Short mmCIF file of C-alpha atoms in Angstrom, two decimals:
data_model
loop_
_atom_site.label_atom_id
_atom_site.label_comp_id
_atom_site.label_asym_id
_atom_site.label_seq_id
_atom_site.Cartn_x
_atom_site.Cartn_y
_atom_site.Cartn_z
CA MET A 1 25.54 -65.66 -63.27
CA HIS A 2 27.28 -63.80 -60.28
CA ARG A 3 25.32 -62.09 -57.63
CA LEU A 4 26.78 -59.58 -55.24
CA CYS A 5 25.74 -59.62 -51.61
CA ILE A 6 26.86 -56.80 -49.34
CA VAL A 7 26.49 -57.14 -45.58
CA CYS A 8 26.89 -54.09 -43.40
CA TRP A 9 26.20 -53.28 -39.74
CA VAL A 10 23.36 -50.93 -39.03
CA LEU A 11 23.20 -49.19 -35.74
CA GLY A 12 19.53 -49.69 -34.89
CA HIS A 13 19.33 -47.39 -31.91
CA HIS A 14 22.24 -44.99 -32.62
CA LYS A 15 21.33 -41.36 -31.90
CA ILE A 16 17.72 -42.15 -31.03
CA GLN A 17 16.49 -39.89 -28.16
CA GLY A 18 15.65 -41.83 -24.96
CA ASN A 19 17.44 -44.97 -25.98
CA VAL A 20 19.96 -44.85 -23.13
CA LEU A 21 17.16 -44.23 -20.64
CA ALA A 22 15.13 -47.13 -22.13
CA ASP A 23 18.19 -49.41 -21.81
CA GLN A 24 18.76 -48.39 -18.11
CA LEU A 25 15.02 -48.98 -17.38
CA ALA A 26 15.06 -52.39 -19.04
CA ALA A 27 18.22 -53.41 -17.03
CA SER A 28 16.66 -52.26 -13.75
CA ALA A 29 13.51 -54.15 -14.52
CA HIS A 30 15.47 -57.25 -15.24
CA GLU A 31 17.24 -56.92 -11.86
CA ASN A 32 13.99 -56.35 -10.01
CA THR A 33 13.01 -59.41 -7.95
CA ALA A 34 9.55 -58.23 -6.95
CA ASP A 35 6.79 -60.85 -7.28
CA THR A 36 4.83 -60.07 -10.45
CA SER A 37 2.56 -63.10 -10.49
CA ILE A 38 -1.09 -62.50 -11.22
CA PRO A 39 -3.79 -64.93 -10.13
CA ILE A 40 -5.56 -66.63 -13.02
CA PRO A 41 -9.19 -67.42 -12.74
CA VAL A 42 -10.08 -71.15 -12.96
CA LEU A 43 -12.21 -70.54 -16.08
CA ASP A 44 -9.28 -69.25 -17.91
CA LEU A 45 -7.45 -72.54 -17.28
CA LYS A 46 -10.32 -74.62 -18.63
CA PRO A 47 -9.34 -74.41 -22.33
CA PHE A 48 -5.76 -75.36 -21.49
CA LEU A 49 -6.83 -78.27 -19.29
CA LYS A 50 -9.16 -79.56 -22.07
CA ARG A 51 -6.44 -79.21 -24.81
CA LYS A 52 -3.59 -80.84 -22.85
CA PRO A 53 -5.02 -84.44 -22.88
CA ARG A 54 -6.04 -84.13 -26.49
CA ASP A 55 -2.44 -82.94 -27.38
CA TYR A 56 -1.02 -85.90 -25.44
CA TRP A 57 -3.35 -88.31 -27.15
CA GLN A 58 -2.46 -86.98 -30.59
CA SER A 59 1.29 -87.20 -29.88
CA SER A 60 0.86 -90.79 -28.64
CA TRP A 61 -1.09 -91.56 -31.79
CA GLU A 62 1.67 -90.10 -34.01
CA ARG A 63 4.32 -92.18 -32.20
CA HIS A 64 2.49 -95.49 -33.03
CA THR A 65 2.85 -95.63 -36.72
CA GLN A 66 2.93 -99.49 -37.03
CA ASN A 67 -0.75 -100.03 -37.18
CA LYS A 68 -3.08 -100.07 -40.24
CA LEU A 69 -5.51 -97.49 -38.80
CA ASN A 70 -2.64 -94.96 -38.50
CA VAL A 71 -1.82 -95.42 -42.18
CA ILE A 72 -5.50 -94.78 -43.12
CA LYS A 73 -6.13 -91.99 -40.58
CA PRO A 74 -2.96 -90.22 -39.51
CA HIS A 75 -4.91 -87.83 -37.32
CA ARG A 76 -7.23 -88.98 -34.64
CA GLN A 77 -10.62 -87.19 -34.73
CA GLN A 78 -11.82 -85.43 -31.66
CA ILE A 79 -14.32 -87.60 -29.98
CA SER A 80 -17.37 -85.78 -28.67
CA LEU A 81 -19.17 -87.65 -25.87
CA HIS A 82 -21.96 -86.42 -23.62
CA PRO A 83 -20.55 -86.03 -20.06
CA SER A 84 -23.13 -88.46 -18.76
CA MET A 85 -21.58 -91.28 -20.79
CA PHE A 86 -18.33 -90.90 -18.75
CA ILE A 87 -20.20 -91.55 -15.45
CA GLY A 88 -22.40 -94.42 -16.70
CA ARG A 89 -25.73 -92.63 -16.43
CA GLU A 90 -26.48 -92.83 -20.17
CA PRO A 91 -28.56 -95.85 -21.25
CA LEU A 92 -26.31 -96.87 -24.18
CA LEU A 93 -27.87 -100.33 -24.53
CA LYS A 94 -31.45 -98.96 -24.35
CA TYR A 95 -32.33 -100.67 -27.63
CA GLU A 96 -31.63 -104.10 -26.23
CA SER A 97 -34.29 -103.94 -23.50
#
């Protein structure tokens, strides 16, 4: 079974009104060195800052494949801990007293 495939060049912007002006404006914007940075509110960074350690932890987990737990659970589960547990204010051993 033979199939024929024809490849041809299509001029995507040929004879489209305003294309030359759009190309000129794009080139001038590329050459513009004005500062276009926009301040980002801290709350907008919070999801990124929370995700970054989890991504690092997952990639570290994926690199260590020579343990039995990794074979059983190839993806670590997100651990949800109350913030007070991190600073030692939660009575975790309350049942012992």
